[in-house]
Coordinates of C-alpha atoms and ligand atoms in Angstrom, one line a residue:
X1 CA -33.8 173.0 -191.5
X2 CA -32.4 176.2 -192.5
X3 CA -34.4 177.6 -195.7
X4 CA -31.1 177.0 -198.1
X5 CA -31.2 173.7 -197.1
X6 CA -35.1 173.8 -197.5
X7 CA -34.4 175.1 -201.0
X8 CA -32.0 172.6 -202.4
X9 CA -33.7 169.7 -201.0
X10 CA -37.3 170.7 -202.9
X11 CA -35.0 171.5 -205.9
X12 CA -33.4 168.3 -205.7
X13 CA -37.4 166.8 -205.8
X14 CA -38.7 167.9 -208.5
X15 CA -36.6 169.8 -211.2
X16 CA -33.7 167.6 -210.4
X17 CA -36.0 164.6 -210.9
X18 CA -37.6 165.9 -213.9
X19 CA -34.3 167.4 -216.2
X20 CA -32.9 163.9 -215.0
X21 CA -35.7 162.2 -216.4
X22 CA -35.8 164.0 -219.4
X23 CA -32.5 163.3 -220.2
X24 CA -33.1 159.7 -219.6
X25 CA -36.4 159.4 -222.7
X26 CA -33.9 160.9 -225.0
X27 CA -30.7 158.5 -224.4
X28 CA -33.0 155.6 -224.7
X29 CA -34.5 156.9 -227.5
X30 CA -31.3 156.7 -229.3
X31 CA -29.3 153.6 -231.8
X32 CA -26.5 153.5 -229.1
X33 CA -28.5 153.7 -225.6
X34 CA -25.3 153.8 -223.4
X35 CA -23.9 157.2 -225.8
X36 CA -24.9 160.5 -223.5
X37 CA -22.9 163.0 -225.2
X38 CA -24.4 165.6 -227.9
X39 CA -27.7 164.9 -226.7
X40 CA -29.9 166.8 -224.1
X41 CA -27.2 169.6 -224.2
X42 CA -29.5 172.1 -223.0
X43 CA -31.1 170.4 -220.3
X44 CA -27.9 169.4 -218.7
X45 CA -26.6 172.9 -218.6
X46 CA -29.8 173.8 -216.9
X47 CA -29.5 171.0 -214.5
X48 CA -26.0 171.9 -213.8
X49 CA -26.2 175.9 -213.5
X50 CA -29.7 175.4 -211.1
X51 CA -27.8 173.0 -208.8
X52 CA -25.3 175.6 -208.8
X53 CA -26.9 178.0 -207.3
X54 CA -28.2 176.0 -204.5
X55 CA -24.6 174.6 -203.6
X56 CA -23.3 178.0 -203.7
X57 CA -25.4 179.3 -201.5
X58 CA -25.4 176.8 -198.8
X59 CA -21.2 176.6 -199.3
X60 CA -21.4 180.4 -198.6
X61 CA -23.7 179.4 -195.5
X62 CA -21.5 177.3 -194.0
X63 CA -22.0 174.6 -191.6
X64 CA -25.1 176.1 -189.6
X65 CA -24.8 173.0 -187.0
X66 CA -28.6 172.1 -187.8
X67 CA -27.8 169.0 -186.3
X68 CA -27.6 165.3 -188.3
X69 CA -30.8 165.2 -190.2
X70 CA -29.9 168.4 -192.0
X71 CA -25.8 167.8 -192.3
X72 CA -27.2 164.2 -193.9
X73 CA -29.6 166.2 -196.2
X74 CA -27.1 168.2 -197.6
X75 CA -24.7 165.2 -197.9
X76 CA -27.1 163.6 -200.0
X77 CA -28.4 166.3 -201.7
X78 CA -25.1 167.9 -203.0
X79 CA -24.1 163.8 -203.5
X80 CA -27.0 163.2 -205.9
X81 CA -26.1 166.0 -208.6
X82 CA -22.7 165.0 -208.6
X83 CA -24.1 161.9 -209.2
X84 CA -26.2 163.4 -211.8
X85 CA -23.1 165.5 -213.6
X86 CA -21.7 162.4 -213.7
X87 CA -23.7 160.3 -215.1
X88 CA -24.5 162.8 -218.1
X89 CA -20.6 163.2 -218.5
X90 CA -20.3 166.9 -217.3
X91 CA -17.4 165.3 -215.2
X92 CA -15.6 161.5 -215.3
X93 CA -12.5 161.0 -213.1
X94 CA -10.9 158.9 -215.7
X95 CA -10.1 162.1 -217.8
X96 CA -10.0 165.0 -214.9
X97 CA -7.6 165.1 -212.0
X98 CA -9.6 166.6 -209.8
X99 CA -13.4 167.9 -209.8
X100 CA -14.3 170.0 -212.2
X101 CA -17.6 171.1 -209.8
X102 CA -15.3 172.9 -206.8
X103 CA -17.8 174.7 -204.9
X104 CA -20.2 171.1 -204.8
X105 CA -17.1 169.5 -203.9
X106 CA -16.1 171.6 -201.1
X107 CA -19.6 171.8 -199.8
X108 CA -19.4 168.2 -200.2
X109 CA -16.5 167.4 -198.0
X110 CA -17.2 170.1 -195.4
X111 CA -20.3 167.9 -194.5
X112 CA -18.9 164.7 -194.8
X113 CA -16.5 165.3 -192.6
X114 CA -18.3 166.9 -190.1
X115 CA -21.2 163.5 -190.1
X116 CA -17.8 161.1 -190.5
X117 CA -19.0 159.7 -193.2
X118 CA -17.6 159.9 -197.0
X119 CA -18.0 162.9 -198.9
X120 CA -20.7 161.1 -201.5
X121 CA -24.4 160.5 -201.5
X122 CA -24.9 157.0 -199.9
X123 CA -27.3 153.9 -200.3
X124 CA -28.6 155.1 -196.7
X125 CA -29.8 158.6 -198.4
X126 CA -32.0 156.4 -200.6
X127 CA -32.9 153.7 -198.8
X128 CA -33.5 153.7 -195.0
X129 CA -33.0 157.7 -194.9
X130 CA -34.6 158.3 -197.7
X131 CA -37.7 160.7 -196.2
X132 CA -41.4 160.5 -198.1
X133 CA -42.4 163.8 -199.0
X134 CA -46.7 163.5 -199.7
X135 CA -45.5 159.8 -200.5
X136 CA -42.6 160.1 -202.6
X137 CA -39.5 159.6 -201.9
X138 CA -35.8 160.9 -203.5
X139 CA -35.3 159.6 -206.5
X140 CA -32.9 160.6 -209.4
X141 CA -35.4 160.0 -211.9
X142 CA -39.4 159.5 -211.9
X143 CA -39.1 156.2 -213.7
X144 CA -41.2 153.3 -212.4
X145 CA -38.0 151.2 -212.7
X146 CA -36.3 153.3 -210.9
X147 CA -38.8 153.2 -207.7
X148 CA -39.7 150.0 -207.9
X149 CA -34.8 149.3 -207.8
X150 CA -34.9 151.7 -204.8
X151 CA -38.2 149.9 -203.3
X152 CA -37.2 146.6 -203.1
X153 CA -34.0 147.7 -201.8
X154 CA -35.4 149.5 -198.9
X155 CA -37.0 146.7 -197.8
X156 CA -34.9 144.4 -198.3
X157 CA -32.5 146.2 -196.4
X158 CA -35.2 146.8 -193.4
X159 CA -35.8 143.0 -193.4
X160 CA -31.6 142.2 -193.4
X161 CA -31.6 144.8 -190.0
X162 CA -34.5 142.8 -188.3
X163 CA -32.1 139.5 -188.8
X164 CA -29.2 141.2 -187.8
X165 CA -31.1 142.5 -184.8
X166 CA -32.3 139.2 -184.0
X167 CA -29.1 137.5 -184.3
X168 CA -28.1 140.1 -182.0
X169 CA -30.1 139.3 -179.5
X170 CA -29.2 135.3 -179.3
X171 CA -25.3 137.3 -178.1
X172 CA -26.5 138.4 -175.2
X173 CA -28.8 135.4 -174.2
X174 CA -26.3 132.8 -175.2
X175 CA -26.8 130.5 -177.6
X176 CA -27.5 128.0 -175.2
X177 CA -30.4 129.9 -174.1
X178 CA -34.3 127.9 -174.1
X179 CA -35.4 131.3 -175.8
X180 CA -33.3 131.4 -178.9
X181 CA -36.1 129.7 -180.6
X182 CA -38.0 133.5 -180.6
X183 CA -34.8 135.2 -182.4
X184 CA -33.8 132.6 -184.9
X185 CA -37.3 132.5 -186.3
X186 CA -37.5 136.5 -186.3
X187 CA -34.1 135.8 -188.7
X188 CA -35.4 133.3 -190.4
X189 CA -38.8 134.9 -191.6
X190 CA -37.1 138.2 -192.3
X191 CA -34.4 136.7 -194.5
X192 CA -37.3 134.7 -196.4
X193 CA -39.1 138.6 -196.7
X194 CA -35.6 139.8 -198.8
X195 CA -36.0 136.8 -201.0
X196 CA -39.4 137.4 -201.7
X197 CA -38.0 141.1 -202.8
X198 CA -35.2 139.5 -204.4
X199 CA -38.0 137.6 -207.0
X200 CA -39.4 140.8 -207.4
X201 CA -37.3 142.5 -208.8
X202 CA -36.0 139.5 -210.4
X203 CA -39.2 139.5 -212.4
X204 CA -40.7 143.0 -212.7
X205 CA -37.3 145.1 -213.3
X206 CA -36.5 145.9 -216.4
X207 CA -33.2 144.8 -217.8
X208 CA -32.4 147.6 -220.0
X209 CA -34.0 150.4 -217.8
X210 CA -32.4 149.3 -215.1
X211 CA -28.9 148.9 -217.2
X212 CA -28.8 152.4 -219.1
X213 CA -31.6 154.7 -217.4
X214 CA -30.8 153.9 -213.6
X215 CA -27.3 152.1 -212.5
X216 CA -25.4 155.3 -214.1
X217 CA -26.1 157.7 -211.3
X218 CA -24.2 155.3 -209.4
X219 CA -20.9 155.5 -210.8
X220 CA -17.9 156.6 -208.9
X221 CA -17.0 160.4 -209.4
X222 CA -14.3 162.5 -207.9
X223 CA -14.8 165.0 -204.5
X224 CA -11.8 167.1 -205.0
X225 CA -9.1 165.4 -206.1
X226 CA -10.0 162.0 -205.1
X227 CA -12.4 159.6 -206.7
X228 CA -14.9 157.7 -204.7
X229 CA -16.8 154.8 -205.3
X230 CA -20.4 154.6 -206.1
X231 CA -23.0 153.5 -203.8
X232 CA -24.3 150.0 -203.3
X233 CA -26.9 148.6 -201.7
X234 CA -24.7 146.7 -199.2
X235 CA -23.5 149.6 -197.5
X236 CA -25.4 149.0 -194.2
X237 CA -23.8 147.7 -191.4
X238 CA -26.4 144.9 -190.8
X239 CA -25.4 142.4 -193.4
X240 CA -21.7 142.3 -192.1
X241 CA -23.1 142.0 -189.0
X242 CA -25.4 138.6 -189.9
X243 CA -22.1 137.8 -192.0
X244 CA -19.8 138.0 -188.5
X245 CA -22.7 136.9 -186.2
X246 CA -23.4 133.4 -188.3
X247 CA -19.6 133.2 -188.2
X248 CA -19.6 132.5 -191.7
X249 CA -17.2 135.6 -192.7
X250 CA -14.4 136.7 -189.9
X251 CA -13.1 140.2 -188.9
X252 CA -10.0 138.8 -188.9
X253 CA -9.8 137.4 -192.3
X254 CA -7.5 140.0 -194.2
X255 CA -10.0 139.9 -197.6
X256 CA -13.1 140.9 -195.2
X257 CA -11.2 142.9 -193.1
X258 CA -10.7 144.9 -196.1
X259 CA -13.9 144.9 -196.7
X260 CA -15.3 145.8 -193.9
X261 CA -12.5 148.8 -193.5
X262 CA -13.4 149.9 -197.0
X263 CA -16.9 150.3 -196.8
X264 CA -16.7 152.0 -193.2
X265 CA -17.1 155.8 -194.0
X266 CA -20.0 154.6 -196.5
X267 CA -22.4 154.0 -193.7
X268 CA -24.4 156.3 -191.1
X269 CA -22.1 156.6 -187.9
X270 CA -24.9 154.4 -186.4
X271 CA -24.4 151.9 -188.8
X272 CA -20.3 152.3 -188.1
X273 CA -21.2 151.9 -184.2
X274 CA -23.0 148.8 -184.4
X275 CA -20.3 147.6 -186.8
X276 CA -17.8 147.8 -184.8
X277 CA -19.5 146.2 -181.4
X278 CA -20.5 143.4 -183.9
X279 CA -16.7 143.2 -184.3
X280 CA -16.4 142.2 -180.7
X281 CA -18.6 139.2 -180.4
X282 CA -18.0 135.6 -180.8
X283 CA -19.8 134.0 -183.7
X284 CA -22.6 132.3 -182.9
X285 CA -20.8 129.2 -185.2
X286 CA -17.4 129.6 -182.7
X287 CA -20.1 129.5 -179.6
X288 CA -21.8 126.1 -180.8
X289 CA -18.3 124.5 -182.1
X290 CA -17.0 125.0 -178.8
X291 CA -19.5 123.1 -176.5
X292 CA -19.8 121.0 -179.3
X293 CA -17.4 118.3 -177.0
X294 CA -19.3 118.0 -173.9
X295 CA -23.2 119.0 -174.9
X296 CA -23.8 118.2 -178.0
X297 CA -26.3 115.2 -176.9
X298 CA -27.9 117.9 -175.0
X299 CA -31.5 118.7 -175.7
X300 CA -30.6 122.6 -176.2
X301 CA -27.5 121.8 -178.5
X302 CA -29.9 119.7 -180.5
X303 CA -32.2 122.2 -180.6
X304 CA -30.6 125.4 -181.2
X305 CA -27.9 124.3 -183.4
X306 CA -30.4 122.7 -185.8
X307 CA -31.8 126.4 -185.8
X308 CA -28.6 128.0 -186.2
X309 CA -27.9 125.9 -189.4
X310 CA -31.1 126.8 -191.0
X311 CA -30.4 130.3 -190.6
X312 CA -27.1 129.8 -192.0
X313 CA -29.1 127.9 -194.9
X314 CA -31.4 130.7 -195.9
X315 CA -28.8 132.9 -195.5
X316 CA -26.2 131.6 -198.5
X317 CA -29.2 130.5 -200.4
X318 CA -29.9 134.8 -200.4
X319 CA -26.4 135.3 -201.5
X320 CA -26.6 132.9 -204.4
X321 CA -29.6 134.5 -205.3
X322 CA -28.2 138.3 -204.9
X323 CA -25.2 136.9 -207.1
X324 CA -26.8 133.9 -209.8
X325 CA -30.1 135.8 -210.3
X326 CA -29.8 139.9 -210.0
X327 CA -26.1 140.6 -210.8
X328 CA -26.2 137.6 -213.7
X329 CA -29.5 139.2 -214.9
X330 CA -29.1 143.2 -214.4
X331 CA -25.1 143.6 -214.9
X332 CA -23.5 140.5 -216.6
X333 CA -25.8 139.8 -219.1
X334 CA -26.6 143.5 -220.5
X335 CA -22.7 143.8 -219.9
X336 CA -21.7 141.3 -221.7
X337 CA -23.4 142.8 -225.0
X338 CA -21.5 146.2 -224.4
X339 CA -18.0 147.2 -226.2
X340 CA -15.1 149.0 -225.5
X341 CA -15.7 152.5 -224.2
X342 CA -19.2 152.1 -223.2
X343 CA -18.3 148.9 -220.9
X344 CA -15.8 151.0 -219.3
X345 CA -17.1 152.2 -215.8
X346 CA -20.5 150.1 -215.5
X347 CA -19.7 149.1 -212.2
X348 CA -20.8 150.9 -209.1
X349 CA -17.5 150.9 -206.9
X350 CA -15.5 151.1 -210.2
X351 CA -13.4 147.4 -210.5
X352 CA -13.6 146.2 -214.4
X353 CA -16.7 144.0 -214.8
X354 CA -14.5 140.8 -213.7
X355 CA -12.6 141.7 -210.7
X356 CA -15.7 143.0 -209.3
X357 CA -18.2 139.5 -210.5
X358 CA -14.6 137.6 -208.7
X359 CA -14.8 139.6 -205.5
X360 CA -18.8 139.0 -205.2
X361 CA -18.5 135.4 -205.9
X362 CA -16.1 135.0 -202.7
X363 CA -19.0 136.7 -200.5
X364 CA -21.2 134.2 -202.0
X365 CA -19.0 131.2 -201.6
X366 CA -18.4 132.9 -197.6
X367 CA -21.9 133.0 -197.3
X368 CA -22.7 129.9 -198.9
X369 CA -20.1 128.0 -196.9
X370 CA -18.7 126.8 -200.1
X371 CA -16.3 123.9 -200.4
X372 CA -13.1 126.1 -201.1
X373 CA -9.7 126.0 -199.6
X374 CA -9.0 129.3 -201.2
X375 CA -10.8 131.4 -199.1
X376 CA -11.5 131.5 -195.6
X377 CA -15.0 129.1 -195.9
X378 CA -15.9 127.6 -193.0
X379 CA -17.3 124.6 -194.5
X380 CA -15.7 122.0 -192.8
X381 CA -17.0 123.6 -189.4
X382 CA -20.3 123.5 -191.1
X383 CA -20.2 119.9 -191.5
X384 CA -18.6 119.7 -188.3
X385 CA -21.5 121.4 -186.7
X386 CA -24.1 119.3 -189.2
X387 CA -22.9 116.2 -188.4
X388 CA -23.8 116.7 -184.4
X389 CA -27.2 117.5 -185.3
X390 CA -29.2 114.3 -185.1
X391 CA -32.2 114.2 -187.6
X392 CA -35.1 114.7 -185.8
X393 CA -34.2 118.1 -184.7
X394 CA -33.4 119.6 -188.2
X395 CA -35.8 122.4 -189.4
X396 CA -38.5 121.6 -191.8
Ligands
LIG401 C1 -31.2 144.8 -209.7 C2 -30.9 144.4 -208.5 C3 -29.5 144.3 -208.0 C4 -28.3 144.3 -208.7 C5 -28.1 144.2 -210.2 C6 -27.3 144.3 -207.7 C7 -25.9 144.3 -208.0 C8 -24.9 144.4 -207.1 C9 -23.5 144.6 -207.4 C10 -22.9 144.6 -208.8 C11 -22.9 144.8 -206.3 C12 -21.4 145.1 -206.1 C13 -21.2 146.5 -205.8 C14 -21.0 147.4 -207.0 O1 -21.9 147.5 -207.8 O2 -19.9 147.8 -207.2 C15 -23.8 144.7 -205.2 C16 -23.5 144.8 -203.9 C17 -24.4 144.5 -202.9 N1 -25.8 144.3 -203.0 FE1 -26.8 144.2 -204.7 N2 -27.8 144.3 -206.5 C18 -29.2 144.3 -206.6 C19 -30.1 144.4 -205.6 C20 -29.8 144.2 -204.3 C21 -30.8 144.0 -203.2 C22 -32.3 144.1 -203.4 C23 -30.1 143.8 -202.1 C24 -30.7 143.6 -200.7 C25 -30.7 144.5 -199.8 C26 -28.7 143.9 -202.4 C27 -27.6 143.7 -201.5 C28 -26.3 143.9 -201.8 C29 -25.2 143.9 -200.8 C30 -25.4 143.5 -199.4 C31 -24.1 144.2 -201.5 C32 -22.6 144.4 -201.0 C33 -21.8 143.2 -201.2 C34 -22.2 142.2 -200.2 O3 -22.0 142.4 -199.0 O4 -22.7 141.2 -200.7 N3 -28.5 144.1 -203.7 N4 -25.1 144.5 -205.7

């Protein structure tokens, strides 16, 4: 790591953290929790003019060719303050055309292109990239709300990769295979781990922490001249790949097509690689449908389709949980108590409140196999697939 690079990155942990979280006391101190302007002024000049320096010396650097770790450093590094300037409205795309923050901008997109990946910090800088230092890891702030978000996230993330890696494995073996039973209970155990998380957080976050001190450095802000979504914490490959694997969502459905395209340049090039083998495969749902006709009285079919469809269980009941427990808890509700301006811009890839709460509800309802006709739901396969599976061979 070069020593610029050295530099931002210990700025970046500790006065970064701690302007950040001094900024955050006084907002919540105040009447109107969600107003940032005329308050702090001080602090966010300093964060701004130290970040400053550190972007304009590495921009002056130039690409050193350090290799990926330190390119994805940077990325995140230079990504975070703008997602810092942004939250304490030094810049907002809705009243700027382009950037006001050229030199982090251009350092910005320099790297990004060079890794292929969007010129913005990603969930993957704070979650499965996100390096321990002594024990801590990056963080915008040194709230305990804000540790215990990017936490649970980690690991639910971790555990939604061992499924997906599981599930990957049942491709190559076949689903007819004798040894599926070893990867669909790796799945299963590691998608009842993420729900475990998922309580968690449910329980322990705090709403209005979480609402005004720790989802605003995740709003979308401009690179140049365009804008580009904030992060999420769906932007690893391995979900789409349990999505495509289960068969429940298709590559070829335009909606998650769309999807899938969008979110793309958000993920690791790893992530992007294994996303787009995963593309390839035949759903494990297609697979079982098709020797459905002639083996379904087969010990195997019995067997590892009752398996497939618990899988498939656990994994809509995780999506209704995502969607009727954390987004109706930590977004719509808190949301829903907001006006005018300060509503504006509370989502994290930038959609008003409802087109985004529409668009999550048809993962769910994808996920969930729902009974819909309006989007590609493969519920009657489902049932299809259910009603093969004689009793006696469906999971406890
Ligand atoms: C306080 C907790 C959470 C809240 C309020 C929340 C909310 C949201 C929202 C609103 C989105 C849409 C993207 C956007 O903001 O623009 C989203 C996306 C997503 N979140 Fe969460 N989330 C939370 C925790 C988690 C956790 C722990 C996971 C598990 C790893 C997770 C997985 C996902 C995924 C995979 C997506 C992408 C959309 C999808 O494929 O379903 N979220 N989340």
């Amino acid at each position: 790591m070069s020593r610029r690079v050295d530099a931002f990155d210990r700025w970046i942990r500790t006065s970064f953290v701690e302007l950040n979280t001094e900024l955050e006391n006084l907002y919540f101190a105040r009447e109107n929790r969600a107003d940032v302007q005329g308050c702090g002024e001080r602090l966010k000049t300093t964060l701004r003019d130290e970040g400053h320096i550190h972007v304009v010396s590495l921009l002056a650097e130039g690409n050193t060719g350090d290799g990926f770790e330190s390119g994805f450093g940077v990325l995140g590094n230079v990504g975070m303050y703008l997602g810092a300037l942004r939250r304490h409205e030094l810049t907002n795309p809705a009243r700027e055309h382009k950037s006001p923050f050229t030199e982090a901008s251009s350092l910005a997109l320099h790297v990004g292109a060079s890794l292929g990946m969007a010129p913005r910090f990603s969930t993957t800088h704070l979650s499965t990239r996100n390096r321990a230092v002594a024990g801590v890891r990056k963080s915008f702030t040194s709230l305990p709300d804000e540790f215990l978000f990017i936490d649970e996230n980690t690991r639910g993330i971790l555990c939604l990769q061992r499924a997906a890696d599981a599930l990957t494995r049942i491709v190559h073996l076949g689903v007819s295979s004798p040894v599926t039973d070893v990867p669909f209970r790796a799945a299963r155990q590691a998608l009842l781990e993420v729900m475990e998380f998922n309580s968690r957080l449910f329980q322990q976050l705090d709403v209005d922490r979480f609402f005004y001190s720790v989802r605003p450095y995740y709003k979308p802000y401009r690179v140049g001249r365009q804008e580009y979504r904030g992060a999420n914490a769906g932007d690893f490959s391995g979900i789409n790949e349990i999505d495509l694997l289960l068969g429940l969502c298709r590559a070829n459905d335009p909606y998650y097509a769309q999807l899938l395209v969008d979110k793309m340049l958000f993920m690791p090039p790893a992530d992007q690689a294994r996303l787009r083998e995963c593309m390839t495969h035949t759903s494990l749902l297609d697979e079982l449908l098709s020797l459905l006709p002639e083996h379904s009285h087969a010990d195997w079919f019995q067997r590892n389709a009752a398996e497939y469809l618990e899988v498939c269980g656990l994994f809509g009941r995780l999506a209704a949980q995502h969607h009727d427990c954390l987004v109706k808890r930590f977004i719509e509700a808190p949301a829903a108590r907001l006006q005018g301006e300060d509503l504006d811009a509370i989502t994290a890839s930038g959609p008003p409140l409802p087109v985004l709460l529409r668009s999550l509800e048809i993962l769910r309802d994808l996920r969930l196999a729902a009974d819909r006709d309006d989007i590609g739901s493969r519920h009657a396969d489902l049932a299809r697939l259910r009603g093969a599976v004689s009793e006696s061979y469906v999971c406890g």
